[in-house]
Structure formats: C-alpha cells, structure tokens
Coordinates of C-alpha atoms and ligand atoms in Angstrom, one line a residue:
M86 CA 93.7 94.7 74.3
P87 CA 91.9 95.6 77.6
A88 CA 93.6 94.7 80.8
R89 CA 91.9 91.8 82.6
V90 CA 91.2 92.4 86.2
L91 CA 90.1 89.7 88.6
I92 CA 87.8 90.7 91.5
L93 CA 87.6 88.2 94.3
G94 CA 84.1 88.8 95.5
G95 CA 81.3 87.7 97.7
T96 CA 80.6 91.2 99.2
G97 CA 78.6 94.3 98.4
E98 CA 81.9 96.1 97.8
A99 CA 83.0 93.6 95.2
R100 CA 79.7 94.0 93.4
E101 CA 79.9 97.8 93.6
L102 CA 83.5 97.7 92.2
A103 CA 82.4 95.5 89.3
R104 CA 79.6 98.0 88.6
W105 CA 82.0 100.9 88.5
L106 CA 84.6 99.2 86.3
H107 CA 82.8 96.8 84.0
D108 CA 81.9 99.4 81.3
Q109 CA 85.3 101.1 81.3
P110 CA 87.2 100.8 78.0
G111 CA 90.6 99.5 78.7
I112 CA 89.5 97.2 81.5
D113 CA 87.9 93.7 81.3
I114 CA 86.5 92.6 84.6
V115 CA 85.9 89.1 85.8
S116 CA 84.3 88.6 89.3
S117 CA 84.9 85.4 91.2
L118 CA 82.5 83.8 93.7
A119 CA 83.2 80.8 95.9
G120 CA 79.7 79.4 95.1
R121 CA 78.9 78.7 98.7
V122 CA 75.4 80.2 98.9
S123 CA 72.5 78.7 97.0
T124 CA 71.3 81.9 95.5
P125 CA 74.3 84.3 95.2
R126 CA 73.9 88.0 94.5
L127 CA 75.6 88.3 91.2
P128 CA 77.7 91.3 90.1
V129 CA 77.3 92.8 86.7
G130 CA 79.7 91.6 84.0
Q131 CA 81.5 88.3 83.7
V132 CA 81.3 85.9 86.7
R133 CA 83.1 82.7 87.4
L134 CA 82.0 80.4 90.2
G135 CA 83.8 78.0 92.5
G136 CA 87.2 77.6 94.1
F137 CA 90.5 77.7 92.1
G138 CA 92.0 74.7 93.7
G139 CA 94.3 76.3 96.3
T140 CA 97.2 78.7 95.8
S141 CA 98.6 76.8 92.8
G142 CA 95.3 76.7 91.1
L143 CA 94.8 80.4 91.5
A144 CA 98.3 81.1 90.2
A145 CA 97.7 78.9 87.2
Y146 CA 94.4 80.7 86.6
L147 CA 96.1 84.1 86.7
Q148 CA 98.5 83.0 84.1
S149 CA 96.2 81.2 81.8
E150 CA 93.6 84.0 81.9
K151 CA 96.3 86.7 81.5
I152 CA 95.1 88.6 84.6
A153 CA 96.8 92.0 84.9
A154 CA 95.7 92.8 88.4
V155 CA 93.7 91.3 91.3
V156 CA 91.4 93.0 93.8
D157 CA 90.7 90.9 96.8
A158 CA 87.3 92.3 97.8
T159 CA 86.3 89.2 99.8
H160 CA 84.6 89.3 103.2
P161 CA 86.9 90.2 106.2
F162 CA 86.3 86.7 107.6
A163 CA 87.2 84.9 104.4
A164 CA 90.9 84.7 105.3
T165 CA 91.9 81.6 103.4
I166 CA 91.3 83.0 100.0
S167 CA 93.1 86.2 101.0
W168 CA 96.2 84.2 101.9
H169 CA 95.9 82.3 98.6
A170 CA 95.6 85.5 96.7
A171 CA 98.7 87.0 98.3
E172 CA 100.8 83.9 97.5
A173 CA 99.4 83.3 94.0
T174 CA 99.8 86.9 92.9
A175 CA 103.4 86.9 94.2
T176 CA 104.1 83.7 92.3
A177 CA 102.5 84.9 89.1
G178 CA 103.9 88.5 89.4
V179 CA 100.5 90.1 89.3
P180 CA 99.7 93.2 91.4
L181 CA 97.3 92.7 94.2
L182 CA 95.1 95.1 96.2
M183 CA 93.0 94.2 99.2
L184 CA 89.7 96.1 99.6
R185 CA 88.6 95.8 103.2
R186 CA 85.9 97.8 104.9
P187 CA 86.9 98.9 108.4
G188 CA 85.7 97.0 111.4
W189 CA 83.0 98.4 113.8
T190 CA 84.0 100.6 116.7
A191 CA 82.1 100.7 120.0
E192 CA 80.0 103.8 120.9
P193 CA 79.0 105.2 124.2
G194 CA 76.5 102.9 125.8
D195 CA 77.8 99.8 124.1
R196 CA 78.6 96.7 126.3
W197 CA 81.0 94.9 124.0
H198 CA 83.1 91.9 124.8
R199 CA 85.8 91.0 122.3
A200 CA 86.4 87.3 121.4
R201 CA 89.3 86.1 119.3
D202 CA 87.2 83.4 117.6
P203 CA 83.8 81.7 117.8
G204 CA 85.1 79.2 120.4
A205 CA 86.1 82.1 122.7
A206 CA 82.8 83.7 122.0
A207 CA 81.0 80.6 123.2
E208 CA 83.0 80.6 126.5
L209 CA 82.0 84.3 127.0
V210 CA 78.2 83.9 126.4
E211 CA 77.9 81.2 129.1
G212 CA 78.3 83.9 131.7
L213 CA 76.4 86.7 129.9
G214 CA 72.9 85.4 129.2
K215 CA 70.6 82.6 128.3
R216 CA 68.9 83.6 125.0
I217 CA 71.6 84.2 122.4
F218 CA 71.2 85.8 119.0
L219 CA 74.0 84.4 116.8
T220 CA 74.8 86.4 113.7
I221 CA 78.1 84.7 112.8
G222 CA 77.1 82.7 109.8
R223 CA 76.3 79.0 109.7
Q224 CA 79.9 77.9 109.9
G225 CA 80.4 79.4 113.3
L226 CA 77.4 77.5 114.9
S227 CA 79.4 74.4 115.8
A228 CA 81.4 76.3 118.4
F229 CA 78.2 76.7 120.4
A230 CA 76.9 73.1 119.9
H231 CA 77.9 72.0 123.5
L232 CA 75.8 74.8 125.2
S233 CA 72.7 72.8 126.1
E234 CA 71.5 75.2 128.8
H235 CA 71.1 78.1 126.3
W236 CA 68.5 79.0 123.7
F237 CA 69.9 80.3 120.3
L238 CA 68.4 82.3 117.5
A239 CA 70.8 82.0 114.5
R240 CA 70.5 84.1 111.4
C241 CA 72.3 82.9 108.3
V242 CA 72.0 82.9 104.5
D243 CA 71.5 79.1 104.1
P244 CA 70.4 76.5 106.6
P245 CA 73.2 75.3 108.9
S246 CA 74.3 71.7 109.1
P247 CA 75.3 69.8 112.3
P248 CA 76.9 70.1 114.8
A249 CA 74.7 72.9 116.2
P250 CA 73.2 73.8 119.6
P251 CA 70.3 71.6 120.6
A252 CA 67.9 74.6 121.4
L253 CA 68.2 76.4 118.1
M254 CA 65.9 78.5 116.0
V255 CA 67.2 79.4 112.5
L256 CA 66.2 82.5 110.7
L257 CA 67.2 82.7 107.0
G258 CA 68.2 86.1 105.8
R259 CA 71.1 88.3 104.6
G260 CA 70.1 91.9 105.1
P261 CA 70.3 94.7 104.9
Y262 CA 68.4 95.1 108.2
T263 CA 66.7 98.0 109.8
L264 CA 66.9 99.2 113.3
A265 CA 63.1 98.8 113.8
G266 CA 63.3 95.3 112.5
E267 CA 66.3 94.4 114.7
L268 CA 64.6 95.8 117.8
E269 CA 61.4 94.0 117.1
L270 CA 63.3 90.7 116.5
M271 CA 65.4 90.9 119.7
R272 CA 62.3 91.9 121.8
Q273 CA 60.1 89.2 120.3
H274 CA 62.6 86.5 121.2
A275 CA 63.6 88.0 124.5
V276 CA 67.3 88.0 123.3
D277 CA 69.7 88.8 126.1
V278 CA 73.1 88.5 124.3
L279 CA 74.1 89.3 120.7
V280 CA 77.0 87.6 119.1
T281 CA 78.4 89.1 115.9
K282 CA 81.5 89.0 113.8
D283 CA 83.4 92.3 113.4
S284 CA 82.3 92.4 109.8
G285 CA 82.0 96.2 109.6
G286 CA 79.9 98.1 107.0
E287 CA 76.5 99.6 107.2
L288 CA 74.2 96.9 105.9
T289 CA 74.2 94.8 109.1
K290 CA 75.1 97.4 111.6
A291 CA 71.6 98.0 112.9
K292 CA 71.8 95.1 115.3
L293 CA 74.5 96.9 117.2
T294 CA 72.4 100.0 117.6
A295 CA 69.5 97.8 118.7
A296 CA 71.6 96.0 121.3
R297 CA 72.8 99.4 122.6
Q298 CA 69.3 100.7 122.9
L299 CA 68.1 97.5 124.7
G300 CA 71.2 97.5 126.9
L301 CA 72.3 94.1 125.8
P302 CA 75.8 92.7 126.0
V303 CA 77.4 92.0 122.6
V304 CA 80.2 89.5 121.9
V305 CA 82.3 90.7 119.0
V306 CA 84.3 88.0 117.2
A307 CA 87.6 89.5 116.0
R308 CA 88.7 89.3 112.3
P309 CA 91.1 86.5 111.4
P310 CA 94.7 87.6 110.4
V311 CA 95.2 88.4 106.7
P312 CA 98.4 88.9 104.8
E313 CA 100.2 92.3 104.7
V314 CA 99.4 93.5 101.2
P315 CA 98.4 96.9 99.9
R316 CA 95.0 97.7 101.3
V317 CA 92.3 100.3 100.9
P318 CA 89.0 100.8 102.8
T319 CA 86.7 102.0 100.0
V320 CA 85.4 101.0 96.6
F321 CA 86.4 104.4 95.3
A322 CA 90.1 103.8 96.3
A323 CA 90.0 100.3 94.8
A324 CA 88.6 101.6 91.6
S325 CA 91.2 104.3 91.4
W326 CA 94.0 101.8 92.1
T327 CA 92.6 99.5 89.3
M328 CA 92.4 102.3 86.8
T329 CA 96.0 103.4 87.6
I330 CA 97.5 99.9 87.7
T331 CA 96.0 99.0 84.3
G332 CA 97.3 102.2 82.7
N333 CA 94.2 104.3 82.7
Y334 CA 95.8 107.2 84.5
Q335 CA 93.6 109.8 83.1
W336 CA 90.3 108.4 84.5
S337 CA 92.0 107.8 87.8
A338 CA 92.9 111.5 88.0
V339 CA 89.5 112.6 86.9
W340 CA 87.8 110.5 89.6
G341 CA 90.2 111.9 92.2
G342 CA 89.3 115.4 91.1
G343 CA 85.6 114.5 91.7
G344 CA 83.9 115.4 88.6
S345 CA 83.6 115.4 84.8
R346 CA 82.0 113.1 82.3
N347 CA 84.0 110.1 83.4
S348 CA 83.6 110.5 87.1
K349 CA 81.5 108.1 89.2
P350 CA 79.4 108.9 92.2
T351 CA 81.0 108.6 95.6
P352 CA 79.7 105.4 97.2
Ligands
NAP674 N1 83.3 84.1 105.8 C1 82.3 85.0 105.9 O1 81.8 85.4 107.0 C2 81.6 85.5 104.6 C3 80.6 86.4 104.7 C4 80.0 86.9 103.5 C5 80.5 86.6 102.3 N2 81.6 85.7 102.3 C6 82.1 85.3 100.9 O2 81.9 84.0 100.8 C7 83.0 83.4 100.1 C8 83.5 82.2 100.9 O3 83.8 82.6 102.2 P1 84.7 81.6 103.1 O4 84.8 82.2 104.5 O5 84.2 80.2 103.0 O6 86.1 81.8 102.4 P2 87.6 81.2 102.7 O7 87.5 80.4 103.9 O8 88.5 82.3 102.7 O9 87.9 80.3 101.4 C9 87.8 78.9 101.4 C10 87.9 78.5 100.0 O10 86.8 78.9 99.2 C11 87.3 79.3 97.9 N3 86.9 80.8 97.7 C12 86.7 81.7 98.7 N4 86.4 82.9 98.1 C13 86.4 82.7 96.8 C14 86.1 83.5 95.7 N5 85.8 84.8 95.9 N6 86.3 83.0 94.5 C15 86.7 81.7 94.3 N7 86.9 80.9 95.3 C16 86.8 81.4 96.5 C17 88.7 79.0 97.8 O11 88.8 77.7 97.3 P3 90.1 77.2 96.5 O12 91.2 77.0 97.6 O13 89.6 76.0 95.9 O14 90.5 78.3 95.6 C18 89.1 79.1 99.3 O15 90.3 78.4 99.6 C19 84.1 84.5 100.0 O16 84.3 84.8 98.7 C20 83.6 85.6 100.8 O17 83.8 86.9 100.2 C21 82.1 85.2 103.4

C-alpha cells in the first residue's frame, strides 16, 4: 500500500511539491485547499476542498484517511491552519513538516518600515504618504477603513467586502508580476507608499524592486507566529523529507546526490 501524504496547500510551493510527488510509486498524495478563492489554481493529483472543522476535524481526517505524513505548505500568513496542523498531527501521532519560504530582506536603497500587523501598518502609513498601494489581501483592508484622507489602490485575488477605505480602487490579480508592470502601475496611480505582507518568494517580489527604484517607502507587515515544528525552506527539502518519512529512502538519497533516472530538477 502506498503511504498517503497530506499536503496543506494554497501556495505555489504546495503545487510544486504535489507535482514532484504525485507520480512516485510508494506515495499517494492528497492536496488540501481551503476553498477561499473563486478560481483556485489546482495542483496535480487528488485534491480536497474546504476546512476540516478545526483541530479535532483535522485529527479525525488524518485517522480516517490513514494519513502517514503531513506537509504544511500553506502561506506564511495562514497561521490558523498551521497551529491546527501542529495540534492535530500531535494528537493523531502523524509526522509533520512545515514548508515555508524565507521572508524578504531589505536591500540597499530600500526604505522599509516594519509593522507587526495590518493595524500597525495603517498607523504607519498615515505619516508616510497619501496614495497607498495595498498588497496585503482583501482580509487586511478593514484595518485601513478609517483612513478617509488617503487614496488606496488594493490588489487582491477576489473582490473585498466591507469594511474598506472610502477612497478605494480595487485591482484583481494574483501574479506573478514583472518589474516593468509594477513600475508602470505605481507611476500611473502616483503611488507614494507600498504596503505588503512579508510573504517572501519571487513571484510577487517585483513590487519591492519597483518601490526601491521609485524611492518609495514600504510598510512590511510581519508574519504571524507559527508553531515550533520541523521546518524547511525549499520544495526540494520537503520532497526529500516526504520520501524518507514514507520509507522511500533510496529516492531520497538519489535526489540528494543530484542525478539519476529518479532525480527531479532543482526548483
Ligand atoms: N493568508 C494569506 O495571505 C494567503 C495568501 C495566499 C494563499 N493563502 C492560502 O489560502 C488558504 C486560506 O488562508 P487563510 O489565511 O484564510 O488561512 P488560515 O487563517 O490559516 O485558516 C483559516 C481556516 O481555513 C481552513 N484552511 C486553511 N487552509 C486550509 C487548507 N490548506 N486546507 C483546508 N482547510 C484550510 C481551516 O479551516 P478549518 O478550521 O475548518 O479546518 C482554517 O482553520 C491557506 O490554505 C493558504 O495557504 C493564504
């Protein structure tokens, strides 16, 4: 019987991990998505949609589906599911690995201001500018709803619902974005402050380069705390862990050695 592995997804890394593992003999992958966005990008292989019903629901799922290992490859700002995964896997006695891309680091020329959460970011932007580009997802907009003297451009995957700032223009999109596109967008709307989550990764990083080139201040919202569980920063490391934990030691060794018929390209 192949070992069943649950990938908690919603990220490019989760899709990439599913792509690496889904055709491996000895492993049976199921990817889980929260079902929040109207048109989710689906990974290859089996997918389940929707919440589990809290920690107890997830623990019950792990047992009923005979899950042998869990990879929490959710977004760095999806903290609730990570805490649930830590507790549920401990309850069910199932190994857990967290796959988290590193956060962004400031480069010379950057004018970054760190904020602990969207509320603190809203306090900061009041003194930094008047035309604010918000790239913190639709859920974060409510923290800026009281700022009636500012104009906002908000980019999110799905339309936001109230409360939201009164002077708000919404741009639907989910990247990846190019430097040329980000420069054009910020110039076109005369943006004078960028607000971003510290999501990390390459797909949405161009906005930071654009802000640097335009000399704009950037408010960077810090990641929420997540449980202390084994953690890796790359898809490669998560795939290796999964192969090892499910007893496929040989492939893991081959991947680590970087080449042979079973090896996968480095992401
Ligand atoms: N937050 C972001 O900025 C962001 C950005 C890009 C992608 N995403 C993705 O969008 C999803 C939702 O994000 P969020 O911030 O709303 O999460 P969250 O606050 O951590 O989770 C809220 C609830 O959504 C359900 N859930 C979350 N991720 C799930 C998954 N992969 N599979 C099944 N159920 C899941 C769980 O419901 P139950 O308690 O009922 O199990 C969880 O308690 C995540 O999977 C994340 O990877 C989030």
